[in-house]
Amino acid sequence: QVQLVESGGGSVQAGGSLRLSCAASGDTTCIAAMAWYRQAPGQERELVAAIRDGVPTYYTPSVKGRFTISRGNVENSMYVQMNSLKPEDTAVYYCNALGENTRECKYWGQGTLVTVSS
């Protein structure tokens, strides 16, 4: 089992910045990639950014140029630096970890709330 813990959420005004962190613990040997998802009220959960072997592999178009995903100094940890935040970035942000076999290795964090006010 893998446990994912996010931190760094909070409230910020439009144009501000936040950095979210995710740390994995437990039996992390299966993890091949990690990602950030978000879910706004009344909307489906969407993939925001993904990273594999320390290399970003995906950004959703609405965050390109504003968000940066990176690997943490501790193995199986990661960050997302969120700059120029907009009210539409308001959501619960979830950390996700995936293995090569997603049926056996797919984990979610509990989520951290990001609120951006105009």
PDB file of C-alpha atoms in Angstrom:
ATOM      1  CA  GLN A   1       0.000   0.000   0.000  1.00  0.00           C
ATOM      2  CA  VAL A   2       1.027   3.555  -0.718  1.00  0.00           C
ATOM      3  CA  GLN A   3      -0.027   6.599   1.245  1.00  0.00           C
ATOM      4  CA  LEU A   4       0.011  10.010  -0.424  1.00  0.00           C
ATOM      5  CA  VAL A   5      -0.103  13.191   1.604  1.00  0.00           C
ATOM      6  CA  GLU A   6      -0.614  16.597   0.022  1.00  0.00           C
ATOM      7  CA  SER A   7       0.121  19.925   1.614  1.00  0.00           C
ATOM      8  CA  GLY A   8       0.343  23.568   0.657  1.00  0.00           C
ATOM      9  CA  GLY A   9      -3.223  24.425  -0.245  1.00  0.00           C
ATOM     10  CA  GLY A  10      -4.875  27.589   0.933  1.00  0.00           C
ATOM     11  CA  SER A  11      -6.495  30.824  -0.100  1.00  0.00           C
ATOM     12  CA  VAL A  12      -4.855  33.374  -2.320  1.00  0.00           C
ATOM     13  CA  GLN A  13      -5.903  36.361  -4.398  1.00  0.00           C
ATOM     14  CA  ALA A  14      -5.882  36.231  -8.172  1.00  0.00           C
ATOM     15  CA  GLY A  15      -2.369  36.674  -9.491  1.00  0.00           C
ATOM     16  CA  GLY A  16      -0.839  35.050  -6.446  1.00  0.00           C
ATOM     17  CA  SER A  17       1.161  31.854  -6.098  1.00  0.00           C
ATOM     18  CA  LEU A  18       1.013  28.627  -4.150  1.00  0.00           C
ATOM     19  CA  ARG A  19       3.174  25.520  -4.072  1.00  0.00           C
ATOM     20  CA  LEU A  20       1.618  22.149  -3.428  1.00  0.00           C
ATOM     21  CA  SER A  21       3.632  19.213  -2.166  1.00  0.00           C
ATOM     22  CA  CYS A  22       2.956  15.494  -2.282  1.00  0.00           C
ATOM     23  CA  ALA A  23       4.871  12.850  -0.403  1.00  0.00           C
ATOM     24  CA  ALA A  24       4.467   9.119  -0.880  1.00  0.00           C
ATOM     25  CA  SER A  25       5.151   6.577   1.828  1.00  0.00           C
ATOM     26  CA  GLY A  26       4.698   2.874   2.307  1.00  0.00           C
ATOM     27  CA  ASP A  27       5.591   0.352  -0.374  1.00  0.00           C
ATOM     28  CA  THR A  28       6.410   2.833  -3.154  1.00  0.00           C
ATOM     29  CA  THR A  29       8.337   0.411  -5.350  1.00  0.00           C
ATOM     30  CA  CYS A  30       5.499   0.145  -7.846  1.00  0.00           C
ATOM     31  CA  ILE A  31       5.278   3.885  -8.567  1.00  0.00           C
ATOM     32  CA  ALA A  32       6.261   4.799 -12.126  1.00  0.00           C
ATOM     33  CA  ALA A  33       4.684   8.222 -12.486  1.00  0.00           C
ATOM     34  CA  MET A  34       2.936  10.866 -10.435  1.00  0.00           C
ATOM     35  CA  ALA A  35       0.419  13.520 -11.285  1.00  0.00           C
ATOM     36  CA  TRP A  36      -1.773  16.310  -9.965  1.00  0.00           C
ATOM     37  CA  TYR A  37      -5.488  16.288 -10.583  1.00  0.00           C
ATOM     38  CA  ARG A  38      -8.085  18.822  -9.513  1.00  0.00           C
ATOM     39  CA  GLN A  39     -11.808  18.837  -9.049  1.00  0.00           C
ATOM     40  CA  ALA A  40     -13.864  21.986  -8.895  1.00  0.00           C
ATOM     41  CA  PRO A  41     -17.376  21.996  -7.404  1.00  0.00           C
ATOM     42  CA  GLY A  42     -19.830  20.376  -9.772  1.00  0.00           C
ATOM     43  CA  GLN A  43     -17.137  19.370 -12.223  1.00  0.00           C
ATOM     44  CA  GLU A  44     -15.304  16.173 -13.045  1.00  0.00           C
ATOM     45  CA  ARG A  45     -11.813  15.533 -11.804  1.00  0.00           C
ATOM     46  CA  GLU A  46      -9.269  16.626 -14.402  1.00  0.00           C
ATOM     47  CA  LEU A  47      -5.612  15.918 -14.946  1.00  0.00           C
ATOM     48  CA  VAL A  48      -3.555  19.053 -14.344  1.00  0.00           C
ATOM     49  CA  ALA A  49       0.059  17.936 -14.713  1.00  0.00           C
ATOM     50  CA  ALA A  50       2.090  14.739 -14.728  1.00  0.00           C
ATOM     51  CA  ILE A  51       5.710  13.756 -14.221  1.00  0.00           C
ATOM     52  CA  ARG A  52       7.736  10.617 -14.862  1.00  0.00           C
ATOM     53  CA  ASP A  53      11.409  10.037 -14.056  1.00  0.00           C
ATOM     54  CA  GLY A  54      11.697  13.682 -13.118  1.00  0.00           C
ATOM     55  CA  VAL A  55      10.455  14.875 -16.497  1.00  0.00           C
ATOM     56  CA  PRO A  56       7.111  16.672 -16.895  1.00  0.00           C
ATOM     57  CA  THR A  57       5.002  14.734 -19.350  1.00  0.00           C
ATOM     58  CA  TYR A  58       1.758  16.691 -19.392  1.00  0.00           C
ATOM     59  CA  TYR A  59       0.159  20.027 -18.556  1.00  0.00           C
ATOM     60  CA  THR A  60      -3.473  20.747 -19.194  1.00  0.00           C
ATOM     61  CA  PRO A  61      -3.627  23.695 -21.618  1.00  0.00           C
ATOM     62  CA  SER A  62      -5.197  26.079 -19.110  1.00  0.00           C
ATOM     63  CA  VAL A  63      -2.165  25.910 -16.793  1.00  0.00           C
ATOM     64  CA  LYS A  64       0.691  25.857 -19.305  1.00  0.00           C
ATOM     65  CA  GLY A  65       3.143  28.634 -18.578  1.00  0.00           C
ATOM     66  CA  ARG A  66       1.713  29.161 -15.085  1.00  0.00           C
ATOM     67  CA  PHE A  67       2.176  25.814 -13.316  1.00  0.00           C
ATOM     68  CA  THR A  68       5.396  23.838 -13.008  1.00  0.00           C
ATOM     69  CA  ILE A  69       5.504  20.249 -11.815  1.00  0.00           C
ATOM     70  CA  SER A  70       8.758  18.945 -10.411  1.00  0.00           C
ATOM     71  CA  ARG A  71      10.216  16.023  -8.536  1.00  0.00           C
ATOM     72  CA  GLY A  72      11.008  16.505  -4.889  1.00  0.00           C
ATOM     73  CA  ASN A  73      14.341  15.883  -3.248  1.00  0.00           C
ATOM     74  CA  VAL A  74      12.895  12.874  -1.474  1.00  0.00           C
ATOM     75  CA  GLU A  75      12.146   9.908  -3.698  1.00  0.00           C
ATOM     76  CA  ASN A  76       8.528   9.652  -4.753  1.00  0.00           C
ATOM     77  CA  SER A  77       7.707  13.184  -3.794  1.00  0.00           C
ATOM     78  CA  MET A  78       6.714  16.024  -6.044  1.00  0.00           C
ATOM     79  CA  TYR A  79       5.644  19.622  -6.160  1.00  0.00           C
ATOM     80  CA  VAL A  80       3.566  21.854  -8.330  1.00  0.00           C
ATOM     81  CA  GLN A  81       4.400  25.540  -8.337  1.00  0.00           C
ATOM     82  CA  MET A  82       1.296  27.487  -9.270  1.00  0.00           C
ATOM     83  CA  ASN A  83       1.802  31.083 -10.373  1.00  0.00           C
ATOM     84  CA  SER A  84      -0.549  33.714 -11.749  1.00  0.00           C
ATOM     85  CA  LEU A  85      -3.450  31.926 -10.148  1.00  0.00           C
ATOM     86  CA  LYS A  86      -6.937  32.609 -11.435  1.00  0.00           C
ATOM     87  CA  PRO A  87     -10.332  32.147  -9.776  1.00  0.00           C
ATOM     88  CA  GLU A  88     -10.981  29.268 -12.173  1.00  0.00           C
ATOM     89  CA  ASP A  89      -8.061  27.409 -10.600  1.00  0.00           C
ATOM     90  CA  THR A  90     -10.148  27.041  -7.442  1.00  0.00           C
ATOM     91  CA  ALA A  91     -10.505  23.321  -6.746  1.00  0.00           C
ATOM     92  CA  VAL A  92      -9.482  20.464  -4.554  1.00  0.00           C
ATOM     93  CA  TYR A  93      -6.103  19.293  -5.820  1.00  0.00           C
ATOM     94  CA  TYR A  94      -5.248  15.608  -5.578  1.00  0.00           C
ATOM     95  CA  CYS A  95      -1.932  13.822  -5.777  1.00  0.00           C
ATOM     96  CA  ASN A  96      -1.936  10.647  -7.840  1.00  0.00           C
ATOM     97  CA  ALA A  97       0.623   7.865  -8.132  1.00  0.00           C
ATOM     98  CA  LEU A  98       0.580   5.203 -10.817  1.00  0.00           C
ATOM     99  CA  GLY A  99       2.512   2.063 -11.530  1.00  0.00           C
ATOM    100  CA  GLU A 100       3.055   0.308 -14.826  1.00  0.00           C
ATOM    101  CA  ASN A 101       0.159  -1.914 -13.837  1.00  0.00           C
ATOM    102  CA  THR A 102      -2.536   0.564 -12.893  1.00  0.00           C
ATOM    103  CA  ARG A 103      -4.862  -2.166 -11.702  1.00  0.00           C
ATOM    104  CA  GLU A 104      -2.405  -3.022  -8.962  1.00  0.00           C
ATOM    105  CA  CYS A 105      -0.782   0.337  -8.373  1.00  0.00           C
ATOM    106  CA  LYS A 106      -2.975   3.418  -8.432  1.00  0.00           C
ATOM    107  CA  TYR A 107      -3.251   5.658  -5.405  1.00  0.00           C
ATOM    108  CA  TRP A 108      -4.792   8.990  -4.456  1.00  0.00           C
ATOM    109  CA  GLY A 109      -4.104  11.511  -1.757  1.00  0.00           C
ATOM    110  CA  GLN A 110      -6.847  13.026   0.364  1.00  0.00           C
ATOM    111  CA  GLY A 111      -6.786  16.320  -1.516  1.00  0.00           C
ATOM    112  CA  THR A 112      -5.926  19.864  -0.579  1.00  0.00           C
ATOM    113  CA  LEU A 113      -8.164  22.861  -1.236  1.00  0.00           C
ATOM    114  CA  VAL A 114      -6.958  25.794  -3.285  1.00  0.00           C
ATOM    115  CA  THR A 115      -9.185  28.862  -3.298  1.00  0.00           C
ATOM    116  CA  VAL A 116      -8.401  31.818  -5.558  1.00  0.00           C
ATOM    117  CA  SER A 117     -10.412  34.968  -5.019  1.00  0.00           C
ATOM    118  CA  SER A 118     -10.840  37.756  -7.527  1.00  0.00           C
TER     119      SER A 118
END
